[in-house]
Amino acid sequence: MSSTALPKRVALHRNPTTDSSVPSSVSVSPMASPRQSPSSTSLSSMASDAEPSKMLDTYGNEFKIPDFTIKQIRDAIPAHCFERSAATSLYYVFRDVAMLGSIFYAFHNYVTPETIPSMPLRVALWTLYTVVQGMIATGVWVLAHECGHQAFSPSKVLNDTVGWICHSALLVPYFSWKISHGKHHKATGNLARDMVFVPKTRDEYASRVGKALHELNELMEETPLATASTLLLQQLFGWPMYLLTNVTGHNNHERQPEGRGKGKKNGYFGGVNHFNPSSPLYEAKDAKLIALSDLGLAIVGSVLYYIGSTHGWLNLLVWYGIPYLWVNHWLVAITYLQHTDPSLPHYRPEVWNFARGAAATIDRDFGFVGRHIFHGIIETHVLHHYVSNIPFYNADEASEAIKKVMGQHYRTEAHTGWTGFFKAMWTSSRVCQWVEPTEGAQGEAEGVLFYRNINGVGVPPAKVAAK
């Protein structure tokens, strides 16, 4: 089989002595010298020598728009990869739930003052409990995600029943999220319609930092402390804020072909959220499903209230609350890194199509945990965007098949291992700050946008004349 590995690129750190748009005091932080993501092709010339219509990703590698079709992708996948087994999928649900129950039983009965008198040791062990339970519960979340895509089994009733139970147990509104997540899949990489981690454009970023467009070229680099603070807030509050206010999704609801978006914006209660049946995200026909999602949350909330009232709120925090925060962390981290990388483009609506958008994702690797606890959601995400109803246990084989079609357009960081996953969080936060077309791009290339930053990494932002 021919290799689908893509050539490494060389990071282009801006030289303050040659680029007058960057202050001389700019220096790349120790953590902001990222190992480069795979590229579609090697850079044939520096950014300053680029032809008007050439498209350059963040690191200056030339980008080519994907030219294959969805039919070619589907035809390349062996037929048996599409087969879904209810027995196999249910086995994984029971396995994960059994692990959660067994670990709780062991800690509840044996990590006690009677068996372990040392309080610091008990604290350390219960901390480990929250981490491990958070990982396993994330696996349950992924299985419910399979249900939402009808990849769990051939039965829609079974899929939605299992998905509703599992997601509700993790305080996720199953049908509400299933509908909005389906819209993400239909419009991945589309700046006007995507629902997940839609990047800021240049003017949106300038507005956020309180600067005029042309002043971006004069900004000093963002401090590592600011980056770390943003990451911390994202990991702690990103998921609930997405459910409540659609914080990382588009805010362009009036122009959508579906949903009741007229006059609506992202926000609480009357705005765009996942709990209100009249939210702009949904059609009138979805109202009962949204209410059913809310009912699931109400049932679980009542159970949690009973446990807290009966056994103590601190116990509930350790048993469920902190593991729940770990689940949120993993969901946000996984989703962020599936769609945010210096090698990935984003498209304006006029040049977007499904095949292009699905290729604007990247596979990564998280070792044993990624494969066996998170059910491969990190390692086979590119395939998942092309054919989302293939079950995770067939996804590796199907991924290998589509690489032959995608060729240079397939992106992966699997070679970095699980440590590379964490490094990529920092790199993407420092390097992927807003998107804009390659400077001088013409024609269709004007609608293909790439990440740029104020941290002196990679291709400098386009120069904008002062107004």
Short mmCIF file of C-alpha atoms in Angstrom, two decimals:
data_model
loop_
_atom_site.label_atom_id
_atom_site.label_comp_id
_atom_site.label_asym_id
_atom_site.label_seq_id
_atom_site.Cartn_x
_atom_site.Cartn_y
_atom_site.Cartn_z
CA MET A 1 0.00 0.00 0.00
CA SER A 2 1.33 3.41 -0.86
CA SER A 3 2.05 5.75 2.00
CA THR A 4 -0.38 8.54 2.77
CA ALA A 5 2.05 10.32 5.03
CA LEU A 6 2.45 13.97 4.14
CA PRO A 7 5.79 15.78 4.09
CA LYS A 8 6.84 17.79 7.11
CA ARG A 9 6.92 21.50 6.71
CA VAL A 10 9.34 24.07 7.99
CA ALA A 11 7.90 26.69 10.34
CA LEU A 12 8.29 30.21 9.05
CA HIS A 13 8.94 32.43 12.04
CA ARG A 14 8.69 36.06 11.12
CA ASN A 15 11.92 37.95 11.13
CA PRO A 16 11.45 41.32 12.85
CA THR A 17 14.41 42.78 10.97
CA THR A 18 12.87 42.14 7.58
CA ASP A 19 9.16 42.53 8.25
CA SER A 20 8.38 46.07 9.27
CA SER A 21 4.82 45.16 10.13
CA VAL A 22 6.01 43.24 13.20
CA PRO A 23 7.57 45.11 16.13
CA SER A 24 11.22 44.37 16.80
CA SER A 25 10.41 43.14 20.28
CA VAL A 26 8.40 40.21 18.98
CA SER A 27 9.77 36.91 20.21
CA VAL A 28 8.26 33.48 19.90
CA SER A 29 7.54 31.92 23.28
CA PRO A 30 9.34 28.65 24.14
CA MET A 31 6.08 26.77 23.65
CA ALA A 32 5.22 28.55 20.40
CA SER A 33 7.70 26.77 18.18
CA PRO A 34 5.30 24.09 17.03
CA ARG A 35 6.24 20.91 15.29
CA GLN A 36 4.55 21.26 11.98
CA SER A 37 1.40 19.50 10.95
CA PRO A 38 1.33 17.44 7.78
CA SER A 39 0.84 19.46 4.64
CA SER A 40 -0.66 18.84 1.27
CA THR A 41 2.57 19.75 -0.50
CA SER A 42 5.96 21.14 0.35
CA LEU A 43 6.45 24.87 0.12
CA SER A 44 8.02 25.68 -3.21
CA SER A 45 8.74 29.27 -2.39
CA MET A 46 8.54 31.71 0.48
CA ALA A 47 5.33 33.63 1.12
CA SER A 48 6.76 36.79 -0.35
CA ASP A 49 7.30 35.01 -3.66
CA ALA A 50 3.81 33.51 -3.80
CA GLU A 51 1.85 33.92 -7.00
CA PRO A 52 -1.35 35.96 -6.65
CA SER A 53 -3.68 32.95 -6.63
CA LYS A 54 -1.46 30.64 -4.57
CA MET A 55 -2.98 29.49 -1.29
CA LEU A 56 -0.65 29.13 1.71
CA ASP A 57 -1.53 27.54 5.03
CA THR A 58 -0.27 28.94 8.31
CA TYR A 59 3.22 27.57 7.91
CA GLY A 60 3.54 28.62 4.26
CA ASN A 61 2.87 25.27 2.62
CA GLU A 62 0.96 25.48 -0.62
CA PHE A 63 -2.61 24.29 -0.34
CA LYS A 64 -4.55 22.59 -3.12
CA ILE A 65 -8.33 22.40 -3.00
CA PRO A 66 -9.54 18.76 -2.81
CA ASP A 67 -10.74 17.46 -6.16
CA PHE A 68 -12.22 14.05 -5.32
CA THR A 69 -15.92 13.27 -4.89
CA ILE A 70 -18.02 11.74 -2.14
CA LYS A 71 -18.84 8.85 -4.47
CA GLN A 72 -15.14 8.06 -4.82
CA ILE A 73 -14.82 8.07 -1.03
CA ARG A 74 -17.78 5.77 -0.46
CA ASP A 75 -16.83 3.42 -3.29
CA ALA A 76 -13.36 2.95 -1.79
CA ILE A 77 -14.73 1.67 1.53
CA PRO A 78 -15.27 -2.12 1.76
CA ALA A 79 -18.97 -2.95 2.02
CA HIS A 80 -18.63 -4.80 5.32
CA CYS A 81 -17.36 -1.61 7.02
CA PHE A 82 -20.90 -0.23 6.79
CA GLU A 83 -22.36 -3.16 8.73
CA ARG A 84 -23.61 -2.27 12.23
CA SER A 85 -24.03 -4.82 14.99
CA ALA A 86 -26.38 -4.11 17.89
CA ALA A 87 -24.78 -6.91 19.91
CA THR A 88 -21.26 -5.55 19.43
CA SER A 89 -22.28 -1.99 20.24
CA LEU A 90 -24.28 -3.02 23.31
CA TYR A 91 -21.31 -5.03 24.52
CA TYR A 92 -19.22 -1.85 24.61
CA VAL A 93 -21.95 0.02 26.48
CA PHE A 94 -22.22 -2.73 29.10
CA ARG A 95 -18.43 -2.98 29.30
CA ASP A 96 -18.01 0.74 29.96
CA VAL A 97 -20.88 0.93 32.46
CA ALA A 98 -19.49 -2.14 34.25
CA MET A 99 -16.09 -0.46 34.50
CA LEU A 100 -17.67 2.69 35.93
CA GLY A 101 -19.63 0.67 38.49
CA SER A 102 -16.71 -1.57 39.46
CA ILE A 103 -14.35 1.35 40.00
CA PHE A 104 -16.93 3.18 42.11
CA TYR A 105 -17.57 0.05 44.17
CA ALA A 106 -13.87 -0.51 44.79
CA PHE A 107 -13.17 3.08 45.84
CA HIS A 108 -16.35 3.46 47.89
CA ASN A 109 -15.59 0.32 49.89
CA TYR A 110 -11.81 0.27 50.07
CA VAL A 111 -10.59 3.86 49.85
CA THR A 112 -11.94 4.81 53.26
CA PRO A 113 -10.48 6.12 56.53
CA GLU A 114 -10.74 2.60 57.95
CA THR A 115 -8.70 0.97 55.17
CA ILE A 116 -6.42 3.92 54.31
CA PRO A 117 -5.80 6.10 57.39
CA SER A 118 -3.58 8.57 55.50
CA MET A 119 -5.76 11.45 54.33
CA PRO A 120 -3.25 12.74 51.70
CA LEU A 121 -3.14 9.26 50.19
CA ARG A 122 -6.93 9.05 50.14
CA VAL A 123 -7.13 12.45 48.45
CA ALA A 124 -4.60 11.32 45.84
CA LEU A 125 -6.50 8.10 45.17
CA TRP A 126 -9.87 9.83 44.91
CA THR A 127 -8.29 12.36 42.55
CA LEU A 128 -7.15 9.44 40.41
CA TYR A 129 -10.71 8.12 40.61
CA THR A 130 -12.11 11.31 39.10
CA VAL A 131 -9.62 11.22 36.23
CA VAL A 132 -10.23 7.56 35.37
CA GLN A 133 -14.01 7.81 35.70
CA GLY A 134 -13.97 10.93 33.54
CA MET A 135 -12.16 9.05 30.79
CA ILE A 136 -14.45 6.02 30.90
CA ALA A 137 -17.54 8.24 31.00
CA THR A 138 -16.20 10.03 27.93
CA GLY A 139 -16.21 6.63 26.24
CA VAL A 140 -19.90 6.28 27.13
CA TRP A 141 -20.45 9.75 25.67
CA VAL A 142 -18.80 8.59 22.43
CA LEU A 143 -21.07 5.54 22.25
CA ALA A 144 -24.11 7.81 22.61
CA HIS A 145 -22.59 9.91 19.82
CA GLU A 146 -22.56 6.73 17.72
CA CYS A 147 -26.27 6.39 18.46
CA GLY A 148 -26.94 9.92 17.26
CA HIS A 149 -25.32 9.11 13.92
CA GLN A 150 -27.22 5.79 13.64
CA ALA A 151 -23.86 3.99 13.66
CA PHE A 152 -24.76 2.02 16.79
CA SER A 153 -27.14 -0.49 15.19
CA PRO A 154 -29.57 -0.86 12.27
CA SER A 155 -32.46 0.00 14.61
CA LYS A 156 -33.26 3.70 14.95
CA VAL A 157 -35.41 2.99 18.02
CA LEU A 158 -32.56 1.17 19.77
CA ASN A 159 -30.09 3.85 18.76
CA ASP A 160 -32.18 6.71 20.09
CA THR A 161 -33.14 4.83 23.26
CA VAL A 162 -29.56 3.98 24.19
CA GLY A 163 -28.34 7.41 23.12
CA TRP A 164 -31.01 9.20 25.17
CA ILE A 165 -30.22 7.17 28.29
CA CYS A 166 -26.43 7.48 28.02
CA HIS A 167 -26.34 11.15 27.10
CA SER A 168 -28.95 12.09 29.69
CA ALA A 169 -26.87 10.34 32.35
CA LEU A 170 -24.03 12.69 31.38
CA LEU A 171 -26.33 15.76 31.36
CA VAL A 172 -26.32 16.01 27.58
CA PRO A 173 -29.63 16.84 25.85
CA TYR A 174 -29.53 13.92 23.42
CA PHE A 175 -31.97 14.88 20.66
CA SER A 176 -31.18 18.59 20.93
CA TRP A 177 -27.48 17.97 20.46
CA LYS A 178 -28.07 15.28 17.83
CA ILE A 179 -29.92 17.78 15.63
CA SER A 180 -27.37 20.58 15.97
CA HIS A 181 -24.48 18.14 15.56
CA GLY A 182 -26.05 16.87 12.35
CA LYS A 183 -25.95 20.44 11.05
CA HIS A 184 -22.25 20.58 11.90
CA HIS A 185 -21.66 17.50 9.77
CA LYS A 186 -23.64 18.96 6.88
CA ALA A 187 -21.62 22.18 6.88
CA THR A 188 -18.16 21.37 8.27
CA GLY A 189 -15.63 24.03 7.33
CA ASN A 190 -18.33 26.44 6.09
CA LEU A 191 -17.77 29.78 7.80
CA ALA A 192 -21.43 30.76 7.53
CA ARG A 193 -23.08 27.49 8.54
CA ASP A 194 -20.78 25.30 10.65
CA MET A 195 -21.84 24.65 14.24
CA VAL A 196 -18.54 23.72 15.92
CA PHE A 197 -15.42 25.83 16.52
CA VAL A 198 -16.10 28.29 13.75
CA PRO A 199 -12.92 30.41 13.65
CA LYS A 200 -13.00 34.17 13.90
CA THR A 201 -12.36 36.10 10.74
CA ARG A 202 -9.82 38.89 10.75
CA ASP A 203 -12.36 41.62 11.48
CA GLU A 204 -14.05 39.55 14.22
CA TYR A 205 -10.72 38.97 15.92
CA ALA A 206 -9.82 42.65 15.60
CA SER A 207 -13.14 43.54 17.20
CA ARG A 208 -12.49 41.12 20.05
CA VAL A 209 -9.12 42.67 20.89
CA GLY A 210 -10.43 46.18 20.35
CA LYS A 211 -8.22 47.02 17.38
CA ALA A 212 -8.85 48.26 13.88
CA LEU A 213 -8.12 45.79 11.10
CA HIS A 214 -4.94 47.49 9.98
CA GLU A 215 -3.61 47.57 13.55
CA LEU A 216 -3.37 43.79 13.78
CA ASN A 217 -0.04 44.02 11.99
CA GLU A 218 1.25 46.26 14.78
CA LEU A 219 0.14 44.16 17.75
CA MET A 220 2.68 42.59 20.05
CA GLU A 221 2.41 38.86 20.52
CA GLU A 222 -0.25 37.55 22.86
CA THR A 223 1.34 36.50 26.14
CA PRO A 224 1.57 32.81 27.03
CA LEU A 225 -0.37 33.64 30.21
CA ALA A 226 -3.25 35.01 28.13
CA THR A 227 -3.19 31.89 25.96
CA ALA A 228 -3.19 29.63 29.01
CA SER A 229 -6.08 31.56 30.57
CA THR A 230 -8.13 31.28 27.38
CA LEU A 231 -7.44 27.55 27.18
CA LEU A 232 -8.45 27.05 30.81
CA LEU A 233 -11.74 28.89 30.32
CA GLN A 234 -12.38 26.95 27.11
CA GLN A 235 -11.80 23.59 28.79
CA LEU A 236 -13.85 24.39 31.90
CA PHE A 237 -16.79 26.21 30.40
CA GLY A 238 -16.71 25.56 26.64
CA TRP A 239 -19.19 22.68 26.62
CA PRO A 240 -21.90 24.15 28.90
CA MET A 241 -21.57 27.52 27.16
CA TYR A 242 -22.01 25.81 23.80
CA LEU A 243 -25.21 24.15 25.01
CA LEU A 244 -26.49 27.36 26.60
CA THR A 245 -25.45 29.97 24.04
CA ASN A 246 -24.00 28.22 20.96
CA VAL A 247 -20.77 30.01 21.82
CA THR A 248 -18.48 28.36 19.25
CA GLY A 249 -21.09 27.95 16.53
CA HIS A 250 -22.05 30.41 13.83
CA ASN A 251 -24.25 33.40 14.63
CA ASN A 252 -25.81 33.61 11.21
CA HIS A 253 -29.18 32.02 11.88
CA GLU A 254 -31.38 34.24 9.73
CA ARG A 255 -29.62 33.03 6.58
CA GLN A 256 -29.89 29.31 7.32
CA PRO A 257 -32.13 27.12 5.15
CA GLU A 258 -33.37 25.30 8.26
CA GLY A 259 -34.41 26.31 11.75
CA ARG A 260 -36.42 29.26 13.03
CA GLY A 261 -33.65 31.82 13.03
CA LYS A 262 -35.28 35.10 12.10
CA GLY A 263 -34.32 37.80 14.57
CA LYS A 264 -32.40 35.35 16.72
CA LYS A 265 -28.82 35.48 17.93
CA ASN A 266 -26.66 33.23 20.06
CA GLY A 267 -27.44 33.74 23.73
CA TYR A 268 -29.32 32.60 26.80
CA PHE A 269 -32.99 31.63 27.10
CA GLY A 270 -34.71 33.46 24.21
CA GLY A 271 -31.57 33.18 22.10
CA VAL A 272 -29.87 30.17 20.56
CA ASN A 273 -29.51 27.34 23.05
CA HIS A 274 -30.04 23.58 23.16
CA PHE A 275 -32.81 23.47 25.78
CA ASN A 276 -35.52 25.71 24.37
CA PRO A 277 -37.88 23.97 21.90
CA SER A 278 -38.36 27.32 20.14
CA SER A 279 -34.61 27.90 19.74
CA PRO A 280 -33.61 29.05 16.22
CA LEU A 281 -31.63 25.83 15.87
CA TYR A 282 -34.78 23.76 15.54
CA GLU A 283 -37.88 23.37 13.42
CA ALA A 284 -41.36 23.29 14.92
CA LYS A 285 -41.44 19.53 14.30
CA ASP A 286 -38.44 19.12 16.62
CA ALA A 287 -40.18 20.59 19.68
CA LYS A 288 -41.23 17.22 21.16
CA LEU A 289 -37.72 15.86 20.81
CA ILE A 290 -36.23 18.89 22.54
CA ALA A 291 -38.74 18.47 25.37
CA LEU A 292 -37.83 14.77 25.62
CA SER A 293 -34.16 15.74 25.88
CA ASP A 294 -35.01 18.17 28.68
CA LEU A 295 -37.03 15.46 30.43
CA GLY A 296 -33.98 13.19 30.45
CA LEU A 297 -31.94 15.94 32.08
CA ALA A 298 -34.68 16.58 34.64
CA ILE A 299 -34.78 12.89 35.62
CA VAL A 300 -31.00 12.70 36.03
CA GLY A 301 -30.95 16.02 37.86
CA SER A 302 -33.54 14.71 40.31
CA VAL A 303 -31.50 11.56 40.92
CA LEU A 304 -28.38 13.61 41.52
CA TYR A 305 -30.26 15.88 43.93
CA TYR A 306 -31.44 12.84 45.87
CA ILE A 307 -27.91 11.44 46.06
CA GLY A 308 -26.49 14.76 47.20
CA SER A 309 -29.20 15.23 49.81
CA THR A 310 -28.83 11.68 51.11
CA HIS A 311 -25.10 11.08 50.95
CA GLY A 312 -23.69 14.60 51.07
CA TRP A 313 -22.90 17.18 48.41
CA LEU A 314 -19.15 16.78 48.76
CA ASN A 315 -19.50 13.08 48.05
CA LEU A 316 -21.63 13.86 45.00
CA LEU A 317 -18.99 16.31 43.82
CA VAL A 318 -16.29 13.64 43.98
CA TRP A 319 -18.40 10.75 42.76
CA TYR A 320 -20.01 12.56 39.83
CA GLY A 321 -19.29 16.30 39.64
CA ILE A 322 -15.54 16.29 39.04
CA PRO A 323 -15.66 13.30 36.65
CA TYR A 324 -18.36 15.23 34.78
CA LEU A 325 -15.96 18.18 34.44
CA TRP A 326 -13.33 15.81 33.08
CA VAL A 327 -15.81 14.57 30.49
CA ASN A 328 -16.45 18.18 29.45
CA HIS A 329 -12.71 18.76 29.19
CA TRP A 330 -12.18 15.79 26.91
CA LEU A 331 -15.14 16.63 24.69
CA VAL A 332 -13.95 20.19 24.13
CA ALA A 333 -10.31 19.18 23.65
CA ILE A 334 -11.15 16.43 21.17
CA THR A 335 -13.53 18.58 19.14
CA TYR A 336 -11.23 21.59 19.16
CA LEU A 337 -8.27 19.59 17.89
CA GLN A 338 -10.32 17.78 15.26
CA HIS A 339 -11.13 21.10 13.61
CA THR A 340 -8.28 23.44 14.57
CA ASP A 341 -4.82 23.02 13.11
CA PRO A 342 -2.40 25.25 11.16
CA SER A 343 -2.81 22.99 8.12
CA LEU A 344 -6.61 23.23 7.91
CA PRO A 345 -8.54 25.61 5.64
CA HIS A 346 -11.99 27.09 6.11
CA TYR A 347 -14.29 28.09 3.27
CA ARG A 348 -16.63 30.90 2.47
CA PRO A 349 -20.04 29.58 1.38
CA GLU A 350 -19.53 30.34 -2.31
CA VAL A 351 -16.54 27.98 -2.61
CA TRP A 352 -17.54 25.38 0.00
CA ASN A 353 -18.84 21.93 -0.78
CA PHE A 354 -19.27 18.84 1.38
CA ALA A 355 -16.15 17.03 0.15
CA ARG A 356 -13.98 20.09 0.75
CA GLY A 357 -15.41 20.71 4.18
CA ALA A 358 -15.06 17.13 5.37
CA ALA A 359 -11.39 17.19 4.39
CA ALA A 360 -10.89 20.23 6.65
CA THR A 361 -10.50 17.91 9.64
CA ILE A 362 -7.54 16.07 11.07
CA ASP A 363 -6.87 12.71 12.73
CA ARG A 364 -4.72 12.58 15.84
CA ASP A 365 -3.61 9.88 18.26
CA PHE A 366 -4.19 9.36 21.96
CA GLY A 367 -2.58 6.00 22.48
CA PHE A 368 -4.32 3.26 24.46
CA VAL A 369 -6.92 5.62 25.91
CA GLY A 370 -7.87 6.95 22.48
CA ARG A 371 -8.24 3.52 20.94
CA HIS A 372 -9.77 1.51 23.77
CA ILE A 373 -11.48 4.01 26.08
CA PHE A 374 -12.50 6.82 23.69
CA HIS A 375 -13.42 4.27 20.97
CA GLY A 376 -11.19 5.77 18.27
CA ILE A 377 -13.02 9.09 18.01
CA ILE A 378 -9.70 10.94 17.88
CA GLU A 379 -7.94 8.62 15.46
CA THR A 380 -10.60 8.26 12.73
CA HIS A 381 -12.38 11.60 12.65
CA VAL A 382 -11.69 12.38 8.98
CA LEU A 383 -13.55 9.25 7.93
CA HIS A 384 -16.33 10.10 10.38
CA HIS A 385 -17.00 13.33 8.52
CA TYR A 386 -17.33 11.58 5.20
CA VAL A 387 -19.41 8.62 6.37
CA SER A 388 -20.73 9.12 9.88
CA ASN A 389 -22.79 5.93 10.16
CA ILE A 390 -19.82 3.57 10.02
CA PRO A 391 -19.40 2.04 13.53
CA PHE A 392 -16.19 2.86 15.34
CA TYR A 393 -14.99 -0.76 15.32
CA ASN A 394 -14.89 -0.66 11.50
CA ALA A 395 -13.47 2.84 11.25
CA ASP A 396 -9.78 1.95 11.09
CA GLU A 397 -10.19 -0.22 8.02
CA ALA A 398 -12.45 2.33 6.35
CA SER A 399 -9.97 5.12 7.15
CA GLU A 400 -7.17 3.24 5.44
CA ALA A 401 -9.39 2.81 2.38
CA ILE A 402 -10.23 6.49 1.97
CA LYS A 403 -6.60 7.59 2.36
CA LYS A 404 -5.99 6.17 -1.11
CA VAL A 405 -8.62 8.53 -2.51
CA MET A 406 -7.71 11.57 -0.43
CA GLY A 407 -3.96 11.26 -0.99
CA GLN A 408 -2.24 14.53 -0.09
CA HIS A 409 -5.49 15.95 1.28
CA TYR A 410 -5.64 13.51 4.19
CA ARG A 411 -4.27 15.07 7.35
CA THR A 412 -3.04 13.22 10.40
CA GLU A 413 -0.86 13.75 13.41
CA ALA A 414 -0.95 10.12 14.49
CA HIS A 415 2.83 9.97 14.48
CA THR A 416 3.01 12.39 17.43
CA GLY A 417 1.42 9.99 19.91
CA TRP A 418 -0.60 10.99 22.95
CA THR A 419 1.91 13.65 24.02
CA GLY A 420 1.45 15.34 20.65
CA PHE A 421 -2.25 15.69 21.43
CA PHE A 422 -1.52 17.94 24.39
CA LYS A 423 1.20 19.85 22.55
CA ALA A 424 -1.27 20.50 19.72
CA MET A 425 -3.67 22.20 22.15
CA TRP A 426 -1.03 24.77 22.98
CA THR A 427 0.20 25.12 19.41
CA SER A 428 -3.28 25.65 18.00
CA SER A 429 -4.11 28.22 20.66
CA ARG A 430 -0.96 30.22 19.86
CA VAL A 431 -0.98 29.83 16.09
CA CYS A 432 -4.66 29.56 15.08
CA GLN A 433 -6.15 32.90 16.12
CA TRP A 434 -8.16 34.02 13.09
CA VAL A 435 -8.60 33.11 9.43
CA GLU A 436 -8.10 35.13 6.26
CA PRO A 437 -7.32 34.43 2.58
CA THR A 438 -3.71 34.24 1.47
CA GLU A 439 -2.52 37.74 0.67
CA GLY A 440 -2.95 38.43 -3.06
CA ALA A 441 -5.29 35.47 -3.61
CA GLN A 442 -7.61 35.85 -6.57
CA GLY A 443 -10.70 34.07 -7.87
CA GLU A 444 -11.80 30.98 -5.98
CA ALA A 445 -8.74 31.22 -3.73
CA GLU A 446 -10.23 34.34 -2.12
CA GLY A 447 -12.86 32.12 -0.54
CA VAL A 448 -10.34 29.74 1.08
CA LEU A 449 -9.18 31.08 4.44
CA PHE A 450 -6.24 30.01 6.60
CA TYR A 451 -5.19 30.60 10.18
CA ARG A 452 -2.95 33.55 10.98
CA ASN A 453 -1.70 34.92 14.29
CA ILE A 454 0.01 37.83 16.05
CA ASN A 455 2.59 35.58 17.69
CA GLY A 456 5.18 35.72 14.94
CA VAL A 457 4.62 32.15 13.78
CA GLY A 458 4.31 31.22 10.13
CA VAL A 459 3.03 33.39 7.32
CA PRO A 460 2.46 37.01 8.44
CA PRO A 461 -1.08 38.36 8.23
CA ALA A 462 -1.99 40.24 5.09
CA LYS A 463 -1.18 43.92 5.27
CA VAL A 464 -4.24 46.13 5.44
CA ALA A 465 -4.00 49.83 4.70
CA ALA A 466 -5.10 52.20 7.44
CA LYS A 467 -8.47 53.79 6.86
#
